[in-house]
Short mmCIF file of C-alpha atoms in Angstrom, two decimals:
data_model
loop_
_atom_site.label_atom_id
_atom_site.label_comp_id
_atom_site.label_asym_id
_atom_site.label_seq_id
_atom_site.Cartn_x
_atom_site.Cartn_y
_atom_site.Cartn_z
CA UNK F 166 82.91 134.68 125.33
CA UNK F 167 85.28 132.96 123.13
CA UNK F 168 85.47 128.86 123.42
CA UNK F 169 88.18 127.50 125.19
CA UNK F 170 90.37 125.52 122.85
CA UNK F 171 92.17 122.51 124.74
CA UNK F 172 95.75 122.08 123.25
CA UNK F 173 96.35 118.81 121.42
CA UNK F 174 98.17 116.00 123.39
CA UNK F 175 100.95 114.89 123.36
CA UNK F 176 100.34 111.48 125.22
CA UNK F 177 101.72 108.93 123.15
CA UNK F 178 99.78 105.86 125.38
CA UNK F 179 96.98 108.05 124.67
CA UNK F 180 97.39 108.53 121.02
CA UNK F 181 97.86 104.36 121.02
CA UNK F 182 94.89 103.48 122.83
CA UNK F 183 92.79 105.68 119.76
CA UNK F 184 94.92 103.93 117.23
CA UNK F 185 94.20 100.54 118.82
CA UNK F 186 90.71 101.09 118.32
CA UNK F 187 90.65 102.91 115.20
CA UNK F 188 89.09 101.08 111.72
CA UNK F 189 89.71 103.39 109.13
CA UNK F 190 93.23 104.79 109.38
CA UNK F 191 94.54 107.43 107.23
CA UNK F 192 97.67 109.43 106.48
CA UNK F 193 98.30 112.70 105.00
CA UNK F 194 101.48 113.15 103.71
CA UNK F 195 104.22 116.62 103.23
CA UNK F 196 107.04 117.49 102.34
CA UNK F 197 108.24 116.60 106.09
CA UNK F 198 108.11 113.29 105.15
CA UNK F 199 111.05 113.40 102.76
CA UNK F 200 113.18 115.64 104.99
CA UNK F 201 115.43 113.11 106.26
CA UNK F 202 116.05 111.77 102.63
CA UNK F 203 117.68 115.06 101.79
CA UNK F 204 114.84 116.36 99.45
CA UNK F 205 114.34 119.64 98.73
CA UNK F 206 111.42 121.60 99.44
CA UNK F 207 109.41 123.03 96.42
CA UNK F 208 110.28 126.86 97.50
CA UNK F 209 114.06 125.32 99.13
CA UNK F 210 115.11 123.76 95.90
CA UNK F 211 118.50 125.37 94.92
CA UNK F 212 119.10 129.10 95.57
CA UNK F 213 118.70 130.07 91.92
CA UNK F 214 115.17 128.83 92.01
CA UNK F 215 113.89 131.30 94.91
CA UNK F 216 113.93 133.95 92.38
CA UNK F 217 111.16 132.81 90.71
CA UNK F 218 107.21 132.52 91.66
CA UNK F 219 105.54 129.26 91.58
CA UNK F 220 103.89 130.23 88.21
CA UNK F 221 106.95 130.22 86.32
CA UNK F 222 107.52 126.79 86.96
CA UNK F 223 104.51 124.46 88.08
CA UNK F 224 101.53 125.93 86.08
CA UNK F 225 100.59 125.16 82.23
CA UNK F 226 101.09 128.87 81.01
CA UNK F 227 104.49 128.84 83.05
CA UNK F 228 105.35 126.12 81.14
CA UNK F 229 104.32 127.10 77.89
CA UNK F 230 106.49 130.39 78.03
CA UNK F 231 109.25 128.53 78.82
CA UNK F 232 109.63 124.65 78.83
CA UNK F 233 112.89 125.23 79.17
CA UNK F 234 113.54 126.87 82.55
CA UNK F 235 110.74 124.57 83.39
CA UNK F 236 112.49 121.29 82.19
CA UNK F 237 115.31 122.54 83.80
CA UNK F 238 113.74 122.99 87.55
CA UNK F 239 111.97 119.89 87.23
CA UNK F 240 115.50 118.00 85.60
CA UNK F 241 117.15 118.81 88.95
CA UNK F 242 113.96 118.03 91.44
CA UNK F 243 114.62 114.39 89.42
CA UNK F 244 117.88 114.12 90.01
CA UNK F 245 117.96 114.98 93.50
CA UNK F 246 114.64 112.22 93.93
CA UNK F 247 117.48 109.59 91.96
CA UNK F 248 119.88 110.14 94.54
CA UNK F 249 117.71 110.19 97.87
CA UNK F 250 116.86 107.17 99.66
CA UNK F 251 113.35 106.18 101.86
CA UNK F 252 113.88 107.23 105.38
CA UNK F 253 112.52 105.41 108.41
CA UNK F 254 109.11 107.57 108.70
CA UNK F 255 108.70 106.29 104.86
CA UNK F 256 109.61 102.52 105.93
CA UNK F 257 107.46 103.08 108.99
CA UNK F 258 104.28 103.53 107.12
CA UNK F 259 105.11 101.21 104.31
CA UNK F 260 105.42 98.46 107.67
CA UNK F 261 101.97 99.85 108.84
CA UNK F 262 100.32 99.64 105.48
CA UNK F 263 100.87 95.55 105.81
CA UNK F 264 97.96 94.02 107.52
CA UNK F 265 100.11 91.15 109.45
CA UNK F 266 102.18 94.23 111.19
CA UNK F 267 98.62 96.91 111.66
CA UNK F 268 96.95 93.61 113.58
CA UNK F 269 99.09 93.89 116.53
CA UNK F 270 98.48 97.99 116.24
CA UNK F 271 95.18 98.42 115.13
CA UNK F 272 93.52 95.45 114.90
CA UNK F 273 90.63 95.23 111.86
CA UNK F 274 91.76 98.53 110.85
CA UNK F 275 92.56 99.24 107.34
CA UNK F 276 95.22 101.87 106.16
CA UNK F 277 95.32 104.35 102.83
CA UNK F 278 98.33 106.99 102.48
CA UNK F 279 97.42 110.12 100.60
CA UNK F 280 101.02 111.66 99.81
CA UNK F 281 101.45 114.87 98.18
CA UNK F 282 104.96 114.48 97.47
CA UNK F 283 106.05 113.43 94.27
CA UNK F 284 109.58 112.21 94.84
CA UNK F 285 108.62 108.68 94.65
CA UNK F 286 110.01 107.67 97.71
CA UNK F 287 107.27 105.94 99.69
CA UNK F 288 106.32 103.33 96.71
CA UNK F 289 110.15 102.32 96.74
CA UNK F 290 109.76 101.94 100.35
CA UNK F 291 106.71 99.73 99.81
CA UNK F 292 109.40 98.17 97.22
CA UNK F 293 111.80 97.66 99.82
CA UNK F 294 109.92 95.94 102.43
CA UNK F 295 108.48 93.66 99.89
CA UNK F 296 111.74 92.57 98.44
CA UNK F 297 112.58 91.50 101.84
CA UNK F 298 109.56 90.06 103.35
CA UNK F 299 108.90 86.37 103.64
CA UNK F 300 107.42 84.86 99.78
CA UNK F 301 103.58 85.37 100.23
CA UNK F 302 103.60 88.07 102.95
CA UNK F 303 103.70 91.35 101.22
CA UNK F 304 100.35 92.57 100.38
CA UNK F 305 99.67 95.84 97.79
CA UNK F 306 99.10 98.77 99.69
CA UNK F 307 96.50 101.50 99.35
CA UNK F 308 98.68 104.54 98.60
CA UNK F 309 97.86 107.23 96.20
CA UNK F 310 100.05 110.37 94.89
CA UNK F 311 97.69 112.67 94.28
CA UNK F 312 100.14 115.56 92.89
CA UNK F 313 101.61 112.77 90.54
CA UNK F 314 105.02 111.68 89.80
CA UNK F 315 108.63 113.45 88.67
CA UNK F 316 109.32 110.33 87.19
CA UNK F 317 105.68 110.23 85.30
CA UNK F 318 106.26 112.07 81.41
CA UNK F 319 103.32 113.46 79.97
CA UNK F 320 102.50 113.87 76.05
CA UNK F 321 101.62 117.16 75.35
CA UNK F 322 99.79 116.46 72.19
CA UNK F 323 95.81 116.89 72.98
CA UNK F 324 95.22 114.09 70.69
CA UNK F 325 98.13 111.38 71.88
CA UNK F 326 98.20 112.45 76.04
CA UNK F 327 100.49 109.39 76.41
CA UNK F 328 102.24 108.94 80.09
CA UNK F 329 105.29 107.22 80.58
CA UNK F 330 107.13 106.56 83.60
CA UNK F 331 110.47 106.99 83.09
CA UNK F 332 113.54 106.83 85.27
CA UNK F 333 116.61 107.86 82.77
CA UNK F 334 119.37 109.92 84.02
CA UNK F 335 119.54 112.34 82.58
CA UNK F 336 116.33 112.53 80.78
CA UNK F 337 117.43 114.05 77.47
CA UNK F 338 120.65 115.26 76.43
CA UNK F 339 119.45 118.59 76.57
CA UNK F 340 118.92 119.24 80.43
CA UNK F 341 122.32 116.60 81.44
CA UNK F 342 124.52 119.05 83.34
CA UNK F 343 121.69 121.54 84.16
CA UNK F 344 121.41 120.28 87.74
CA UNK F 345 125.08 121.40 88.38
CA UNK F 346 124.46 124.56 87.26
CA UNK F 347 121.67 125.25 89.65
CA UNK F 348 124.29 124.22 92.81
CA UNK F 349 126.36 126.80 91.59
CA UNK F 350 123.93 129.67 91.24
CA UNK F 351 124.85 130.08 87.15
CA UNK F 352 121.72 131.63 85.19
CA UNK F 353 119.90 129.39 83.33
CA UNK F 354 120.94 128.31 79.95
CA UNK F 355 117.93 128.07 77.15
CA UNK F 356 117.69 124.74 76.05
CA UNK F 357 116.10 124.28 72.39
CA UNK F 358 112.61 123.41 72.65
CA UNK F 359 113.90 120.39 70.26
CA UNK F 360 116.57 119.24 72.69
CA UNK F 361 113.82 119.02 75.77
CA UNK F 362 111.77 115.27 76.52
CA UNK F 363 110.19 114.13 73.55
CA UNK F 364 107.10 112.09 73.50
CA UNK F 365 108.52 108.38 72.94
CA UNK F 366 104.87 107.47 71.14
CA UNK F 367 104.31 110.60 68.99
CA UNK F 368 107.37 112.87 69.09
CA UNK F 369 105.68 115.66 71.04
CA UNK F 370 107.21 117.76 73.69
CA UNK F 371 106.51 116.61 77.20
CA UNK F 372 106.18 118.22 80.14
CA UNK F 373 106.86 116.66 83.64
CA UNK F 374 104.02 114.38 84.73
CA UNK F 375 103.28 116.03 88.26
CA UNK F 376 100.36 118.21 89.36
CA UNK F 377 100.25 121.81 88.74
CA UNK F 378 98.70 125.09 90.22
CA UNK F 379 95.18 125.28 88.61
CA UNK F 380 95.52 120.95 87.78
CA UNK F 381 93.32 118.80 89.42
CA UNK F 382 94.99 116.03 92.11
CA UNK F 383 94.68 112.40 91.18
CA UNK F 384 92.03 110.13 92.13
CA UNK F 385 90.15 112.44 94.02
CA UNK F 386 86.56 110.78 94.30
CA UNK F 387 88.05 107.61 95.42
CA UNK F 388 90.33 109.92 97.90
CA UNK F 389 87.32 111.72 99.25
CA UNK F 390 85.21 108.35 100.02
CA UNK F 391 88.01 106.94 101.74
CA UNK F 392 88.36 110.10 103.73
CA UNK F 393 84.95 110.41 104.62
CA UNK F 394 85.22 106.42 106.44
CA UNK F 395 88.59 107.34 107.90
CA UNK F 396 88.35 107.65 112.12
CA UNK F 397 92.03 108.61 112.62
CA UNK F 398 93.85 110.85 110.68
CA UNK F 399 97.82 111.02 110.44
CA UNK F 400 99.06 114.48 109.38
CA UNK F 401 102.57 113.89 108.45
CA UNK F 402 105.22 116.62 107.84
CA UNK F 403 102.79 119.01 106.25
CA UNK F 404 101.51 122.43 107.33
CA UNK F 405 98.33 121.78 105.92
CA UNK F 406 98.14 124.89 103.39
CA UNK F 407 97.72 123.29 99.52
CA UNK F 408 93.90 122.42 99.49
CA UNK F 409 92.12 119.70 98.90
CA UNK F 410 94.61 117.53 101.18
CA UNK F 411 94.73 120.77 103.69
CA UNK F 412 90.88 119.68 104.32
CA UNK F 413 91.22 115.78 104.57
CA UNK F 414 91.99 116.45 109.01
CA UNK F 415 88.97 118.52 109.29
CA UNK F 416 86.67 116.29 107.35
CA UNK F 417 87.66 113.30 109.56
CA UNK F 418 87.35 115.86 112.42
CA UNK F 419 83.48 116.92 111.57
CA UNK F 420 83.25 113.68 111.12
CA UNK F 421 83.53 112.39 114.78
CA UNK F 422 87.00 111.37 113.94
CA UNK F 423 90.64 111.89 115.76
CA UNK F 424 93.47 113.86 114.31
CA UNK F 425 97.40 113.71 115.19
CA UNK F 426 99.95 115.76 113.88
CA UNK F 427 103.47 115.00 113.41
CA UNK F 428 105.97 117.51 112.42
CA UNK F 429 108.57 119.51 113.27
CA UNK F 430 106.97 122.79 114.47
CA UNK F 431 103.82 123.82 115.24
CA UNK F 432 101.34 125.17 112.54
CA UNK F 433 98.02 126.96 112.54
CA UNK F 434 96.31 123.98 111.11
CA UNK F 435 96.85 122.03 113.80
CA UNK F 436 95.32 123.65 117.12
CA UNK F 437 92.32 122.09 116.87
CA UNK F 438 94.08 118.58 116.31
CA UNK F 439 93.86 116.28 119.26
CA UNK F 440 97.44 114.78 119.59
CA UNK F 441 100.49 116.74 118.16
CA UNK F 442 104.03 115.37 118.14
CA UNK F 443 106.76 117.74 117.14
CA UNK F 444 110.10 116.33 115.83
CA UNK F 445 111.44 114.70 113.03
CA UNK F 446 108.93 112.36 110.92
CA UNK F 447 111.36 109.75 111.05
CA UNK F 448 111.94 109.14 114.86
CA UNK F 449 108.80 110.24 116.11
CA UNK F 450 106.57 108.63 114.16
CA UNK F 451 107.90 105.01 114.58
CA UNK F 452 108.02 105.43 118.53
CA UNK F 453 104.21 106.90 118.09
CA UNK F 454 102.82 103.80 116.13
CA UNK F 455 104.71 101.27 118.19
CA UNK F 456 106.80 99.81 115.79
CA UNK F 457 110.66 98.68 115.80
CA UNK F 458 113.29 98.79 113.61
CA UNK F 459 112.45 94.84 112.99
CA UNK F 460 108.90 95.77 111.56
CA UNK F 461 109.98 98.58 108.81
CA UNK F 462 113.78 97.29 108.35
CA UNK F 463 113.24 93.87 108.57
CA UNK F 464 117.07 91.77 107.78
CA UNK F 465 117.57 94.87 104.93
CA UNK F 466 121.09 94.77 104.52
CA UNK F 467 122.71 98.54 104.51
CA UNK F 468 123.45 98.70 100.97
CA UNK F 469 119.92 97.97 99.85
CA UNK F 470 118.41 100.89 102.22
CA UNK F 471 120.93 103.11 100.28
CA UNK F 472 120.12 101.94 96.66
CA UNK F 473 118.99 105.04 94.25
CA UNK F 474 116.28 105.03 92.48
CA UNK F 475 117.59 103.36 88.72
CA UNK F 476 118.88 100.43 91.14
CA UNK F 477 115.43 100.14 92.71
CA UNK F 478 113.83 100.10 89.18
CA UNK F 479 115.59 98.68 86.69
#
């Protein structure tokens, strides 16, 4: 006889009443999270790109056959991440990850996002709120990116293997126009291996500095030890498919821990979760944790929330 399998809730008091009494809060972090902010998808990013598999552009030997069409993906993913601004689920866990707001949430309870995006939207969230917090207030939060950056550029010299995060638009000569091309369906150009990023310290080629098919994530012992404390997990616009982060919700599970889910449709990976909350990211998941727009936007006039990227950082 096969076990019953009780669907998740959708009791928001409910889900509140865990959170209240939760210590060791995580959340996991998808593409769903950047959906508002108008950023592609990995597989949605510009029709051109569906004709390819993933391992002609995010894996080491796709690369090395052709930096070029790889340059060129990854050109347009950055220019697209330039233009895009945090959305409210982003400013909603950037106002969760500050202790003074948690307290009247979860009181005692600390707070880590694990984000596999690498659009670099949820530190210049953190960026945001801080700017306009009260002098002393904002406090560092525990966030890591464990796919890496689009704005990270990696060395591909063995020897040098320097990193450089680098926000210039475009990025090279080489690739400036490329991104238009892509809207408009055109094939490809080649782009002279010699006209692609350059290592600034050793003159190298460089590839883009995020985490590949067959890479290993960032930080992962120090990711799996704050996993296996965590007593609530937050699965945030992901489906849960791209291991090791697919496995974080069932380790926190086996571990005596609650799960919710918030995203737009079901999945398979979350049946056994015990709240789900389908919608957008960035209305459902401010109403969920109990927070207003006072808490995430706090006196943020309009034309900082809209400020791209090179504004943010330079």
């Amino acid at each position: 006889m096969r076990p019953i399998i009780v669907p998740p809730s959708q009791d928001i008091k409910a889900f509140q009443e865990v959170l209240k009494t939760s210590k060791n809060v995580i959340a996991v972090a998808g593409a769903g999270l950047s959906a508002a902010s108008g950023i592609p998808t990995f597989r949605g990013a510009g029709g051109m790109w569906r004709k390819y598999v993933a391992t002609d552009l995010a894996t080491p030997e796709g690369f090395e056959d052709s930096p070029s069409l790889v340059w060129q993906f990854y050109h347009y993913r950055r220019e697209s991440a330039r233009k895009a601004s945090p959305n409210d689920a982003h400013r909603t866990l950037a106002a969760f990850s500050q202790p003074q707001i948690r307290q009247r949430i979860a009181p005692g309870a600390t707070f880590t996002l694990i984000t596999q995006n690498v659009d670099n939207l949820s530190p210049r969230a953190n960026n945001e709120l801080a700017e306009h917090l009260p002098p002393g207030q904002y406090q560092e939060p525990s966030l890591f990116e464990m796919h890496g950056r689009l704005f990270d550029v990696l060395c591909t010299n063995e020897v040098c293997k320097h990193v450089e995060f680098n926000l210039a638009s475009p990025i090279c000569d080489g690739l400036a126009g490329t991104e238009d091309l892509v809207e408009q369906g055109v094939i490809d150009p080649i782009v002279d291996e010699n006209k692609l990023p350059r290592c600034t310290k050793c003159g190298s080629l460089a590839r883009p500095g995020v985490v590949w098919f067959g890479e290993m994530p960032h930080k992962l012992e120090q990711i799996d030890e704050i996993v296996g404390k965590a007593d609530l997990c937050l699965v945030v616009g992901t489906s849960s498919v791209v291991y090791p982060a697919a496995g974080y919700a069932h380790q926190v599970k086996a571990n005596g821990g609650k799960v919710a889910v918030f995203n737009l449709e079901k999945t398979d990976g979350d049946r056994k979760s015990d709240f789900r909350f389908l919608g957008a990211c960035e209305e459902i998941l401010p109403k969920a944790l109990g927070l207003t727009k006072n808490d995430f936007s706090p006196d943020i006039p309009s034309a900082a929330k809209t400020k791209s990227a090179g504004d943010i950082f330079s």
